Structures are given as C-alpha cells and as structure tokens.
Amino acid sequence: MLTLYQDILFKISELLSDYEKISLSMSSKISDKLKYMFTYSDKIHISKIYHLPYFDNFEHIEISNSVIRLPKRVKRIYCFIFASGKRHFVPSSVTHLKLVAHNNATLDNIPFSVTNLIYDSYFNNPIKTGYIPTSVTHLTFGFFFNQKNKKCIPPSVTHLTFGYHFNQSIENSIPPSVTHLTFGCHFDHPINDYIPTSVTHLTFGDRFNQQIKNCIPSSVTHLTFGDQFDQPIRDIPHSVVEITLSKEYENQISLDVQSRVKILWD
C-alpha cells in the first residue's frame, strides 16, 4: 500500500515545480521521505543547494565559480566563466550547457554528452577545430559573437543560430548536417552557394539585403527575410512552401512564386 501511495505521488510530481514538490513532501511524515527521491528540474544556483541532503537530485543548476562537486543527476548547466585559465569541470551526464563568458574566457573541456550548447552574450572568441564536440546538435552563438567559422562547426549540428552582431562570410562554415539555420540582425554577406542542401528552414535577420537568385538550396521549405530585405523574389526552388516577409517589403514577387508559395507578412 505504501509503495502504491509513493507511486501516485511520483506521478503527480511530474506535473509540479520544484517548490511544489517540496511542499508536497512536507504534508506528512511518510511523504517527507519523498524529498530525497524526487528529481528537481527547475534552474537553481548551486550555492542554494550545497547544504541540502538531497543535493544530488538537482538536474538544472547555475554556477558562477569553480565548484568542488556537482549534483550526480545534473543534466543542464548554466555556467558563468569570468577568467581564462580557471578550470570548470562539466560532468558527462550534462546534455544542455549554456556558457556566459566574461573577458572572452573559454571552457575547453566540453564533454561529448552535450547536445545543446549555447554561448551567451559576451563570448566572442575564435572557434577552433575540435573545440565543439561532435555530440552537439543544437548550437547557438550569443549577442556579441562575430568570428569566422570555417570548418569549425562539427557535422553533428542540425540547428545553428547566429546572434545579433554576427556578420562574417559563411563560405565553408555551415556543415551539411544543418536543417535549421538562423542569422541575427547584422548579417549581410553574399550567400552564393554556401548554404548546404540539408537546410529546410532558413531565416535571415533585419539587415540582410543580398540577391538570392540561384542561392537558395532546393531543400528549403520555409524562408524568412527581415525588415531591410528588398530584392526581387523569383526563381525560388519548388521546395519552398512558405515565405515570411516584412510589411515594409516593396519589391516584386513573381506570379509563379505567388501561385505556389504561401506568403506571410510580419
């Protein structure tokens, strides 16, 4: 009977926040044992949980200095890096890693368990070949990142997002595994034939205004342009089913494209 009671509470806990789980565990002496068995998934700074006897049960933590130990169940780390040379150990259980680097500090020991990697805000270091592990499928560069990436992004990446300030040539930069490619506001370089035929969702930022004739791969189904795009839209691949344009767009859209593509105005 006790096992059934615990099973029911565990099922209920899947729908609860960490705070609600703790509140639930305080409802009786029997349920109090559950706080040592629950898994806690909400992001929390590690300094707030170091003293807890169920420290190892936390999955999503934030750290801002080198730490002696991390929870055994940790899967997501939000990491502040303030200085180069300071070692930050990331356990092999981590799948989601977000790095907030100050003074262009870096983390050079990203484990092969990481699938989602985000460089936040201030990171603007060159990316060296082999720096990003081949386990990463979702890669996001932050606000200030503006470095060339020739052959530095591994062929495991399927979702690639560049931040606000990125404005570099993408020749030999986009691996043939990428399906979702997003550029930030400042990007405005010729794309020529640099975008691989694996890409299905292609999004440009507000300042992009390069000619696109014969530049959009035949794999693309969804195409988005920003506020300053003002090139004629014709000879779009037949794979494209939807184009999103700014309400400021005033150039021509061929009748052929209008007849077969859904046009959205943003």
Coordinates of C-alpha atoms in Angstrom, one line a residue:
M1 CA 0.0 0.0 0.0
L2 CA 2.8 2.4 0.8
T3 CA 4.5 1.6 -2.5
L4 CA 1.3 2.5 -4.3
Y5 CA 1.0 5.7 -2.4
Q6 CA 4.5 6.7 -3.3
D7 CA 3.9 5.7 -7.0
I8 CA 0.9 8.0 -7.1
L9 CA 2.9 10.9 -5.6
F10 CA 5.7 10.4 -8.0
K11 CA 3.3 10.5 -10.9
I12 CA 1.8 13.7 -9.5
S13 CA 5.3 15.2 -9.0
E14 CA 5.9 15.1 -12.8
L15 CA 3.4 17.9 -13.1
L16 CA 4.8 20.0 -10.3
S17 CA 7.5 22.7 -10.0
D18 CA 10.4 22.1 -7.6
Y19 CA 8.8 24.3 -5.0
E20 CA 5.5 22.4 -5.2
K21 CA 7.4 19.1 -4.8
I22 CA 9.0 20.3 -1.6
S23 CA 5.6 21.5 -0.3
L24 CA 4.1 18.1 -1.2
S25 CA 6.8 16.2 0.7
M26 CA 6.1 18.3 3.8
S27 CA 2.5 17.2 4.0
S28 CA 3.2 14.1 6.2
K29 CA 6.0 12.1 7.8
I30 CA 5.6 9.4 5.1
S31 CA 5.8 11.9 2.2
D32 CA 8.8 13.6 3.8
K33 CA 10.9 10.8 2.6
L34 CA 10.0 11.6 -1.0
K35 CA 12.0 14.8 -1.0
Y36 CA 15.1 12.6 -1.0
M37 CA 13.7 10.7 -4.0
F38 CA 12.2 13.4 -6.2
T39 CA 14.2 14.8 -9.1
Y40 CA 14.3 18.6 -9.2
S41 CA 14.4 20.2 -12.7
D42 CA 14.0 23.9 -12.2
K43 CA 17.1 26.0 -12.7
I44 CA 18.8 27.0 -9.4
H45 CA 22.1 28.4 -8.3
I46 CA 24.3 25.8 -6.8
S47 CA 25.0 27.9 -3.7
K48 CA 21.4 27.5 -2.6
I49 CA 21.5 23.7 -2.6
Y50 CA 25.0 22.8 -1.4
H51 CA 23.8 22.3 2.2
L52 CA 20.8 20.0 1.2
P53 CA 21.0 16.3 1.9
Y54 CA 19.3 15.7 -1.5
F55 CA 21.8 17.9 -3.3
D56 CA 22.5 15.1 -5.9
N57 CA 18.8 15.2 -7.1
F58 CA 19.0 18.5 -8.9
E59 CA 19.2 18.4 -12.7
H60 CA 19.4 22.1 -13.8
I61 CA 22.0 24.3 -12.0
E62 CA 23.7 27.6 -12.3
I63 CA 27.3 28.1 -11.3
S64 CA 29.5 31.2 -11.3
N65 CA 32.8 30.0 -9.8
S66 CA 34.8 26.8 -9.8
V67 CA 32.9 24.2 -7.7
I68 CA 34.2 21.2 -5.8
R69 CA 31.3 19.0 -6.7
L70 CA 28.1 18.9 -8.8
P71 CA 24.9 17.0 -8.4
K72 CA 25.1 13.4 -9.6
R73 CA 21.9 13.9 -11.6
V74 CA 22.8 17.2 -13.3
K75 CA 21.8 17.4 -17.0
R76 CA 21.8 21.2 -17.6
I77 CA 24.4 23.7 -16.5
Y78 CA 24.2 27.5 -16.8
C79 CA 27.9 28.4 -16.4
F80 CA 29.4 31.9 -15.8
I81 CA 33.1 32.0 -16.7
F82 CA 34.9 35.1 -15.5
A83 CA 38.6 34.3 -16.3
S84 CA 40.6 32.3 -18.7
G85 CA 42.7 29.5 -17.2
K86 CA 40.2 28.7 -14.4
R87 CA 39.1 25.1 -14.8
H88 CA 35.4 24.2 -14.8
F89 CA 34.6 20.5 -14.7
V90 CA 31.5 19.5 -16.6
P91 CA 30.3 16.0 -15.8
S92 CA 29.5 13.6 -18.6
S93 CA 25.8 13.5 -17.5
V94 CA 25.3 17.0 -18.9
T95 CA 23.3 17.3 -22.1
H96 CA 22.5 21.1 -22.1
L97 CA 25.2 23.6 -21.5
K98 CA 24.9 27.4 -21.5
L99 CA 28.1 29.4 -21.1
V100 CA 28.2 33.0 -20.1
A101 CA 31.8 34.1 -20.7
H102 CA 33.2 37.4 -19.4
N103 CA 36.5 38.8 -20.6
N104 CA 36.4 36.3 -23.5
A105 CA 37.1 33.4 -21.2
T106 CA 36.6 30.0 -22.6
L107 CA 35.7 26.5 -21.5
D108 CA 37.9 24.0 -23.2
N109 CA 36.7 20.7 -21.8
I110 CA 33.1 20.3 -23.0
P111 CA 32.1 16.7 -22.7
F112 CA 30.7 14.5 -25.5
S113 CA 27.4 14.1 -23.7
V114 CA 26.4 17.8 -24.5
T115 CA 23.8 18.0 -27.3
N116 CA 22.6 21.6 -26.8
L117 CA 25.3 24.3 -26.5
I118 CA 24.7 28.0 -26.1
Y119 CA 27.3 30.7 -25.9
D120 CA 25.6 33.7 -24.3
S121 CA 26.1 37.4 -24.6
Y122 CA 29.8 38.3 -24.3
F123 CA 31.5 35.4 -25.9
N124 CA 33.5 36.5 -29.0
N125 CA 36.5 34.1 -29.2
P126 CA 37.5 32.4 -32.4
I127 CA 36.2 28.8 -32.6
K128 CA 39.0 26.3 -33.1
T129 CA 38.5 23.0 -34.9
G130 CA 37.6 20.3 -32.4
Y131 CA 36.5 22.8 -29.7
I132 CA 32.9 21.9 -30.1
P133 CA 32.3 18.2 -29.5
T134 CA 30.6 16.1 -32.3
S135 CA 27.8 15.3 -29.9
V136 CA 26.3 18.8 -30.3
T137 CA 23.2 19.0 -32.4
H138 CA 21.8 22.4 -31.3
L139 CA 24.4 25.3 -31.4
T140 CA 23.6 28.9 -30.6
F141 CA 26.0 31.9 -30.6
G142 CA 25.2 34.9 -28.5
F143 CA 24.7 38.6 -28.9
F144 CA 28.3 39.8 -29.5
F145 CA 29.8 36.8 -31.3
N146 CA 31.3 37.9 -34.7
Q147 CA 34.0 35.4 -35.7
K148 CA 34.7 33.4 -38.9
N149 CA 33.8 29.7 -38.5
K150 CA 35.5 28.0 -41.5
K151 CA 35.2 24.2 -40.9
C152 CA 35.0 24.7 -37.1
I153 CA 31.3 23.6 -36.6
P154 CA 31.0 19.8 -36.3
P155 CA 28.9 17.8 -38.8
S156 CA 26.6 16.8 -36.0
V157 CA 24.9 20.2 -35.7
T158 CA 21.3 20.3 -37.1
H159 CA 20.1 23.6 -35.6
L160 CA 22.5 26.5 -35.9
T161 CA 21.7 30.1 -34.7
F162 CA 24.0 33.1 -35.0
G163 CA 23.5 36.1 -32.7
Y164 CA 22.7 39.8 -33.2
H165 CA 26.2 41.0 -34.2
F166 CA 27.4 38.2 -36.4
N167 CA 28.4 39.5 -39.9
Q168 CA 31.0 37.3 -41.5
S169 CA 31.4 35.3 -44.7
I170 CA 29.8 31.9 -44.3
E171 CA 31.9 30.2 -47.0
N172 CA 32.8 26.7 -45.8
S173 CA 31.2 27.5 -42.5
I174 CA 27.9 25.7 -42.5
P175 CA 28.1 21.9 -42.2
P176 CA 25.9 19.6 -44.4
S177 CA 24.0 18.4 -41.4
V178 CA 22.3 21.7 -40.6
T179 CA 18.5 21.7 -41.2
H180 CA 17.5 24.9 -39.3
L181 CA 19.8 27.9 -40.0
T182 CA 19.1 31.3 -38.4
F183 CA 21.1 34.6 -38.8
G184 CA 20.9 37.5 -36.5
C185 CA 20.2 41.2 -37.2
H186 CA 23.6 42.3 -38.6
F187 CA 24.3 39.5 -41.1
D188 CA 24.5 40.9 -44.7
H189 CA 27.0 38.9 -46.7
P190 CA 26.5 37.2 -50.1
I191 CA 25.3 33.6 -49.6
N192 CA 26.1 32.4 -53.1
D193 CA 26.1 28.5 -52.8
Y194 CA 27.4 28.5 -49.3
I195 CA 24.2 27.1 -47.7
P196 CA 24.1 23.3 -47.8
T197 CA 21.2 21.3 -49.3
S198 CA 20.3 19.9 -45.9
V199 CA 18.7 23.2 -44.8
T200 CA 14.9 23.2 -44.7
H201 CA 14.3 26.3 -42.5
L202 CA 16.3 29.4 -43.4
T203 CA 15.9 32.7 -41.5
F204 CA 17.7 36.0 -42.2
G205 CA 17.9 39.0 -39.9
D206 CA 16.7 42.5 -40.5
R207 CA 19.8 43.9 -42.3
F208 CA 20.2 41.1 -44.9
N209 CA 19.7 42.5 -48.4
Q210 CA 21.7 40.4 -50.8
Q211 CA 20.5 39.0 -54.1
I212 CA 19.1 35.4 -53.7
K213 CA 18.7 34.2 -57.3
N214 CA 20.2 30.7 -57.5
C215 CA 21.4 31.0 -53.9
I216 CA 18.5 29.2 -52.0
P217 CA 19.1 25.5 -51.9
S218 CA 16.4 23.2 -53.2
S219 CA 15.9 21.6 -49.8
V220 CA 14.5 24.8 -48.2
T221 CA 10.8 24.7 -47.3
H222 CA 10.4 27.8 -45.0
L223 CA 12.2 31.0 -45.8
T224 CA 12.2 34.2 -43.7
F225 CA 13.5 37.7 -44.5
G226 CA 13.9 40.7 -42.3
D227 CA 12.9 44.4 -42.4
Q228 CA 15.5 45.7 -44.9
F229 CA 15.3 42.9 -47.4
D230 CA 14.3 44.5 -50.8
Q231 CA 15.4 42.1 -53.5
P232 CA 13.0 40.7 -56.2
I233 CA 11.7 37.2 -55.3
R234 CA 11.6 34.9 -58.3
D235 CA 13.2 31.6 -59.3
I236 CA 12.6 30.3 -55.8
P237 CA 13.1 26.5 -55.5
H238 CA 9.8 24.5 -55.8
S239 CA 10.6 23.0 -52.4
V240 CA 9.7 26.4 -50.7
V241 CA 6.1 26.3 -49.3
E242 CA 6.2 29.4 -47.1
I243 CA 8.0 32.8 -47.2
T244 CA 7.8 35.4 -44.4
L245 CA 8.4 39.0 -45.4
S246 CA 8.4 42.3 -43.6
K247 CA 5.4 44.6 -44.2
E248 CA 8.0 47.1 -45.4
Y249 CA 8.8 44.9 -48.5
E250 CA 8.1 46.7 -51.7
N251 CA 9.9 44.8 -54.5
Q252 CA 8.4 42.3 -56.9
I253 CA 7.2 38.7 -56.2
S254 CA 6.9 36.8 -59.4
L255 CA 3.4 35.4 -60.3
D256 CA 4.9 31.9 -60.3
V257 CA 6.0 32.2 -56.7
Q258 CA 2.7 33.8 -55.7
S259 CA 0.8 30.9 -57.2
R260 CA 2.6 28.2 -55.3
V261 CA 4.0 29.7 -52.1
K262 CA 2.2 30.9 -49.0
I263 CA 3.3 34.5 -48.3
L264 CA 3.2 35.7 -44.7
W265 CA 3.6 39.4 -43.8
D266 CA 5.3 40.1 -40.5

